[in-house]
Amino acid sequence: MAFESDLLALLPRLRRFAMTLSRNPADGDDLCQGAIERALRSRTQWQEGTRLDSWMYRIMRNLWIDEVRTRTRRDQIFAPEEQGMDVGDDGEQRVEMTAQLNDVDRAMAKLPPEQREAVALVLVEGFAYKEAAEILDIPMGTLTSRLVRGRQALMAELGEAA
């Protein structure tokens, strides 16, 4: 039962990572659901005492890679439905924060997938470099390189948005 409760506690983080990978709310939800289904089916493959979050991120990333490979064309990215919820809200701070988050989302969406994954795992999810490199199944130097390029691209893009 601990496996299910631990998996349930990870849901917000898994969903956030799925949204980062897919850049689309519906695709992110489908990806998150698929990863949870696969984890439940493959529960016996998870080793007690290892990090469940790392295992889940690897499952989700592999599912996303499979999905991208099977698509014949890329999905168009539309503004999330949640953006329309602020219409008529005169909360200046909330509007400004939403605008800044939208700028960050747009800047993240412009990153190449490899850089976006690295930035999401290390800067958003807070994984150590070693853990992120293991999740992505890449050498530590490659992760570091992707992070440096991703940060530079984000700073350049967000500098233009300001």
Coordinates of C-alpha atoms in Angstrom, one line a residue:
M1 CA 0.0 0.0 0.0
A2 CA 3.0 2.3 0.6
F3 CA 3.8 2.2 -3.2
E4 CA 0.3 3.6 -4.1
S5 CA 0.4 6.3 -1.4
D6 CA 3.9 7.3 -2.4
L7 CA 2.8 7.4 -6.1
L8 CA -0.2 9.5 -5.2
A9 CA 2.1 12.0 -3.3
L10 CA 4.2 12.3 -6.5
L11 CA 1.2 13.3 -8.8
P12 CA 1.7 17.1 -8.7
R13 CA 5.3 16.7 -9.6
L14 CA 4.6 14.1 -12.3
R15 CA 2.0 16.3 -13.8
R16 CA 4.2 19.3 -13.9
F17 CA 7.0 17.3 -15.6
A18 CA 4.5 15.9 -18.1
M19 CA 3.4 19.4 -18.9
T20 CA 7.0 20.5 -19.4
L21 CA 7.7 17.6 -21.8
S22 CA 4.5 17.9 -23.8
R23 CA 3.9 21.7 -23.7
N24 CA 0.2 20.9 -23.9
P25 CA -2.3 20.4 -21.0
A26 CA -4.2 17.5 -22.7
D27 CA -1.1 15.7 -23.8
G28 CA 0.5 16.3 -20.4
D29 CA -2.5 14.7 -18.6
D30 CA -2.5 11.8 -21.1
L31 CA 1.3 11.3 -20.5
C32 CA 0.9 11.5 -16.7
Q33 CA -1.9 8.9 -16.8
G34 CA 0.1 6.6 -19.1
A35 CA 3.1 6.8 -16.8
I36 CA 1.0 5.9 -13.8
E37 CA -0.7 3.0 -15.6
R38 CA 2.7 1.7 -16.7
A39 CA 4.1 2.0 -13.2
L40 CA 1.2 0.2 -11.7
R41 CA 1.5 -2.6 -14.3
S42 CA 5.3 -2.8 -13.8
R43 CA 5.2 -2.3 -10.0
T44 CA 7.3 -5.5 -9.5
Q45 CA 10.2 -4.0 -11.4
W46 CA 10.5 -1.1 -8.9
Q47 CA 13.1 -2.0 -6.2
E48 CA 12.1 -1.2 -2.7
G49 CA 14.6 1.4 -1.2
T50 CA 15.2 3.1 -4.5
R51 CA 13.8 6.5 -5.4
L52 CA 10.3 6.2 -6.8
D53 CA 10.3 9.7 -8.2
S54 CA 13.4 9.0 -10.4
W55 CA 11.8 5.7 -11.6
M56 CA 8.6 7.5 -12.5
Y57 CA 10.4 10.3 -14.3
R58 CA 12.3 7.8 -16.4
I59 CA 9.0 6.0 -17.2
M60 CA 7.4 9.2 -18.2
R61 CA 10.3 10.4 -20.3
N62 CA 10.4 7.1 -22.2
L63 CA 6.7 7.2 -22.8
W64 CA 7.1 10.7 -24.2
I65 CA 9.9 9.7 -26.5
D66 CA 7.7 6.9 -27.8
E67 CA 4.9 9.3 -28.4
V68 CA 7.0 11.8 -30.2
R69 CA 8.4 9.1 -32.5
T70 CA 5.0 7.9 -33.5
R71 CA 3.6 11.3 -34.4
T72 CA 3.7 12.3 -38.0
R73 CA 3.6 16.0 -37.3
R74 CA 4.0 18.2 -34.3
D75 CA 1.0 19.5 -32.4
Q76 CA 0.2 23.1 -32.5
I77 CA 0.6 24.9 -29.2
F78 CA -2.4 26.9 -28.0
A79 CA -2.7 29.0 -25.0
P80 CA -3.8 27.0 -22.0
E81 CA -7.5 27.2 -21.0
E82 CA -6.4 28.5 -17.6
Q83 CA -5.2 31.8 -19.1
G84 CA -8.8 32.8 -19.8
M85 CA -9.7 32.4 -16.1
D86 CA -8.0 35.8 -15.3
V87 CA -10.2 37.8 -17.6
G88 CA -11.9 40.5 -15.6
D89 CA -9.7 40.0 -12.6
D90 CA -8.3 43.3 -11.5
G91 CA -5.6 41.8 -9.2
E92 CA -2.6 43.6 -10.6
Q93 CA 0.0 41.4 -8.9
R94 CA -1.8 38.2 -10.1
V95 CA -2.0 39.5 -13.7
E96 CA 1.7 40.5 -13.6
M97 CA 2.7 37.1 -12.2
T98 CA 0.6 35.3 -14.8
A99 CA 2.3 37.3 -17.5
Q100 CA 5.7 36.4 -16.2
L101 CA 4.8 32.7 -16.0
N102 CA 3.5 32.9 -19.6
D103 CA 6.8 34.4 -20.6
V104 CA 8.7 31.6 -18.9
D105 CA 6.4 29.0 -20.5
R106 CA 7.0 30.5 -23.9
A107 CA 10.7 30.6 -23.4
M108 CA 10.8 27.0 -22.2
A109 CA 8.7 25.9 -25.2
K110 CA 11.4 27.4 -27.5
L111 CA 14.2 25.3 -26.0
P112 CA 15.2 22.2 -27.8
P113 CA 13.7 19.1 -26.1
E114 CA 17.0 18.0 -24.6
Q115 CA 17.6 21.3 -23.0
R116 CA 14.0 21.6 -21.8
E117 CA 14.2 18.2 -20.1
A118 CA 17.4 19.1 -18.4
V119 CA 16.2 22.5 -17.2
A120 CA 12.9 21.0 -16.0
L121 CA 14.5 18.2 -14.0
V122 CA 17.3 20.3 -12.4
L123 CA 15.8 23.9 -12.1
V124 CA 12.1 23.1 -11.8
E125 CA 12.0 19.8 -10.1
G126 CA 15.2 20.3 -8.0
F127 CA 17.0 17.0 -8.9
A128 CA 20.7 16.8 -8.4
Y129 CA 22.8 16.8 -11.5
K130 CA 23.7 13.1 -11.0
E131 CA 20.1 12.1 -10.6
A132 CA 18.9 14.1 -13.6
A133 CA 21.7 12.6 -15.7
E134 CA 20.5 9.1 -14.6
I135 CA 16.9 9.9 -15.4
L136 CA 17.8 11.1 -18.8
D137 CA 20.3 8.3 -19.3
I138 CA 23.1 10.7 -20.3
P139 CA 26.6 11.4 -19.0
M140 CA 27.0 14.2 -16.4
G141 CA 29.0 16.4 -18.8
T142 CA 26.2 16.2 -21.4
L143 CA 23.6 17.2 -18.7
T144 CA 25.8 20.1 -17.6
S145 CA 26.3 21.3 -21.2
R146 CA 22.5 21.1 -21.9
L147 CA 21.8 23.1 -18.7
V148 CA 24.3 25.8 -19.6
R149 CA 22.9 26.2 -23.1
G150 CA 19.3 26.0 -21.8
R151 CA 19.9 28.7 -19.1
Q152 CA 21.6 31.0 -21.6
A153 CA 18.7 30.6 -24.1
L154 CA 16.2 31.2 -21.3
M155 CA 18.0 34.3 -20.1
A156 CA 18.3 35.7 -23.6
E157 CA 14.6 35.0 -24.4
L158 CA 13.4 36.4 -21.1
G159 CA 15.6 39.4 -21.4
E160 CA 13.8 40.2 -24.7
A161 CA 10.4 39.7 -23.0
A162 CA 11.2 42.3 -20.3

